[in-house]
Amino acid sequence: NGRIQNSEAFVNLIHVEDLANAVQHVTQFGLPSQIYNASALCFQWRELAKMVLSQNELSQFLAGHTPQKAWKQVDASKLKSLGWQPKW
């Protein structure tokens, strides 16, 4: 639904320039028919809320939402094994 929730789910973040660089890196060094995941930062939604909300707002946020099922963290190790690293 696009809303931040009280959740163990992960949000995987990457800067657009890092993503473009990752695509270019895979075209140069990747193997055909392989899948490569690109991710730079990974937070749980709850952690992200703690970073941006004041203590009072956070208490209201956590009290007003039921924890949601955890999503998976993107594993970019295969891409990084090709020598790619995010810059941002």
Short mmCIF file of C-alpha atoms in Angstrom, two decimals:
data_model
loop_
_atom_site.label_atom_id
_atom_site.label_comp_id
_atom_site.label_asym_id
_atom_site.label_seq_id
_atom_site.Cartn_x
_atom_site.Cartn_y
_atom_site.Cartn_z
CA ASN A 1 0.00 0.00 0.00
CA GLY A 2 3.04 2.30 -0.08
CA ARG A 3 2.83 3.41 3.57
CA ILE A 4 5.53 3.00 6.18
CA GLN A 5 4.35 0.44 8.73
CA ASN A 6 5.50 -0.91 12.08
CA SER A 7 7.30 -3.72 10.38
CA GLU A 8 10.24 -6.08 10.46
CA ALA A 9 10.21 -5.82 6.65
CA PHE A 10 13.35 -4.59 4.97
CA VAL A 11 13.61 -1.62 2.65
CA ASN A 12 16.54 -1.94 0.25
CA LEU A 13 17.88 1.40 -0.92
CA ILE A 14 20.23 2.27 -3.77
CA HIS A 15 21.19 5.59 -5.36
CA VAL A 16 20.23 5.87 -9.03
CA GLU A 17 23.89 6.39 -10.05
CA ASP A 18 24.91 3.25 -8.15
CA LEU A 19 22.17 1.27 -9.91
CA ALA A 20 23.23 2.56 -13.33
CA ASN A 21 26.84 1.68 -12.49
CA ALA A 22 25.76 -1.81 -11.37
CA VAL A 23 23.96 -2.44 -14.67
CA GLN A 24 27.02 -1.29 -16.62
CA HIS A 25 29.29 -3.45 -14.44
CA VAL A 26 27.17 -6.55 -15.04
CA THR A 27 27.16 -5.97 -18.81
CA GLN A 28 30.96 -5.85 -18.76
CA PHE A 29 31.80 -8.54 -16.20
CA GLY A 30 28.67 -10.62 -15.58
CA LEU A 31 27.95 -14.05 -16.99
CA PRO A 32 25.12 -14.58 -19.49
CA SER A 33 21.82 -15.89 -18.06
CA GLN A 34 22.81 -15.00 -14.49
CA ILE A 35 20.78 -12.87 -12.09
CA TYR A 36 22.51 -10.12 -10.10
CA ASN A 37 20.85 -8.15 -7.28
CA ALA A 38 21.91 -4.57 -6.58
CA SER A 39 21.45 -2.98 -3.16
CA ALA A 40 23.49 -0.45 -1.19
CA LEU A 41 21.71 0.12 2.13
CA CYS A 42 19.20 -2.02 3.92
CA PHE A 43 17.05 -1.05 6.89
CA GLN A 44 13.99 -2.43 8.57
CA TRP A 45 11.06 -0.02 8.29
CA ARG A 46 11.03 0.23 12.09
CA GLU A 47 14.71 1.32 12.11
CA LEU A 48 14.05 3.90 9.41
CA ALA A 49 11.12 5.31 11.40
CA LYS A 50 13.37 5.62 14.48
CA MET A 51 15.85 7.67 12.45
CA VAL A 52 13.32 10.19 11.18
CA LEU A 53 10.71 10.49 13.92
CA SER A 54 10.98 12.24 17.28
CA GLN A 55 10.55 10.03 20.36
CA ASN A 56 6.93 11.17 20.81
CA GLU A 57 6.06 10.60 17.14
CA LEU A 58 7.78 7.20 17.26
CA SER A 59 5.73 6.12 20.30
CA GLN A 60 2.53 7.08 18.47
CA PHE A 61 3.72 5.32 15.31
CA LEU A 62 4.54 2.06 17.09
CA ALA A 63 1.37 2.10 19.20
CA GLY A 64 -0.86 2.66 16.19
CA HIS A 65 0.38 -0.21 14.04
CA THR A 66 0.48 -3.96 14.33
CA PRO A 67 3.86 -5.48 13.36
CA GLN A 68 3.83 -6.91 9.85
CA LYS A 69 5.47 -10.04 8.43
CA ALA A 70 9.20 -9.68 7.65
CA TRP A 71 10.34 -9.31 4.05
CA LYS A 72 13.72 -10.40 2.78
CA GLN A 73 16.91 -8.43 2.57
CA VAL A 74 18.42 -8.18 -0.93
CA ASP A 75 21.72 -10.05 -1.22
CA ALA A 76 24.09 -8.17 -3.55
CA SER A 77 27.11 -10.39 -2.78
CA LYS A 78 27.09 -11.99 -6.24
CA LEU A 79 27.31 -8.56 -7.89
CA LYS A 80 29.96 -7.43 -5.40
CA SER A 81 32.02 -10.54 -6.21
CA LEU A 82 32.41 -9.04 -9.72
CA GLY A 83 34.09 -6.01 -8.13
CA TRP A 84 31.09 -3.65 -7.97
CA GLN A 85 30.68 -1.45 -4.89
CA PRO A 86 28.11 1.30 -4.26
CA LYS A 87 29.55 4.82 -4.02
CA TRP A 88 26.62 6.67 -2.43
#
